[in-house]
């Protein structure tokens, strides 16, 4: 309503609708397979960065045309008279323009530091909106673009601002749709209402008083409708069971909806007060400037905050490992653990973590605690499924996650949660029932080996998730993301607890089938696709031909590269890349990206030494057991065995781990963190574990 404008209403509506339908056309046109998939989804699929770029270019062209025509119709002489009459106006507009320039900077900051593609898209839209507003106010302050007079009080109507509103309001509504994953019809309803509201406001300013009153009232009613609809749209997305989860956290959505309703309410209020003669034109303009700024910049600030929060999560993780190190030093100085347990005002989770740190090396104690906690929660009356989901959510973002502490139900929840968090479910319209069936099938195809079992696969999936969200969001494509998750869970399918060397030496059937070449890895990869293409388990059925080709290439390449025999080739290649200055422009280079993805999955497969020591110890003991079983079998079959696999006590375990860390894991992570500096904190964990193993080895040496 405050947004009075002389432009005719049909144009307003068209501008509003075009902006929205353009998006659906763009996503529909991208490829026939994708078009089909998008059509089936209930929610707005987040447009890919490329689509949004094209929309941005289109909107900038529209904006330049509007600017051009306004300059053509400008009346500088009349504007100068207005500025002479209202002496502060020019400084208001100038100041608002500077404020918007600052806001645009903020948006660009959020865009550059975006922690996911979706947040990048959202920040990009805001940068466009604030940039347009900045130019608009700048031109109002300097170009004197004005040619209309308000019919009731003879005040000037600044066309540039209203032109800006016509373009930015639908864009902001589209933004709200993306942020709350509203369905298309809701967003187009709101956009239509908003167009009517703008048109009503414009019309009421040039009509004579009585008709103007009715149009104004109608416009006000539409305003209420828009606000209520928007309130409901965000409210829906904030429901805990809303699927798929929105790209912004729920508390951010809550802030957004309050912010939008509050700041957008200022415009009709100002218009009402001005018409009633309570405030004069200049005061109203000052209020409008502030409201316009608040309406747009509030969103940007919440965006920046959301990104910072996630970046902070990584810092918290680093602090956590530093603290863990400190606690270990304290433990060595024999500080009483019971005193620590009495800490008052400490959060239960923190307390149990501290207790775990002090509980020493009793295997499975953490597991018992977890079970006890679960039982306690059960008494409080929560459903088991809720607990599983919560457990999955709470441990999903930390590097010390250990699948050994979790039930099968929890682990399935963890897997589903990873797929949800990375939004591949809605991106590829994966049927959740099929996803669960696929997970179940994959789980049953793992053997109950001490080490190479289903829990190891989930650990690798989880580590892959952390690695990807830490370093790959910049360059990984959607289909590669899906491929990585499938590869991680499938990478040791039907592993029988025996090495490739055993298969080759024993002339096993698998060795014959795969000609002694990466025998197990070929088998895992083969099974991965066999399960994937089974009818009830086909989670990739909605991929088009090209997408499937890329998915297959990534999965095969990643799984084959988990063969330790390829470790040194990859390491030398990474050294070479680092010597030449690191990976350049990964987003554009398919081959290089294929290599990096294989590097990341191999890193995840070697995750034991980047876990807390207790976890590292439990898993290496399991691997030792698996090796011992093989040695036993080798003896029975008169086959050669490797000396390092024969050790069956803690001393040889420590020695083996020291060698493994020094010669395999550490050199690998040194190159990895040079290529991806965000991961260099993992070297601290590796060093801490190495020190622990050395202490154990040393204690045995002294005993002899
Ligand atoms: Zn593995």
XYZ file of C-alpha atoms and ligand atoms in Angstrom, residues 452 456 491-492 605, ligand 1:
6
model
C 34.962 -55.543 7.595
C 32.631 -50.335 9.324
C 32.637 -50.280 -0.620
C 33.204 -53.542 1.322
C 38.181 -45.932 4.616
Zn 36.674 -50.507 4.080
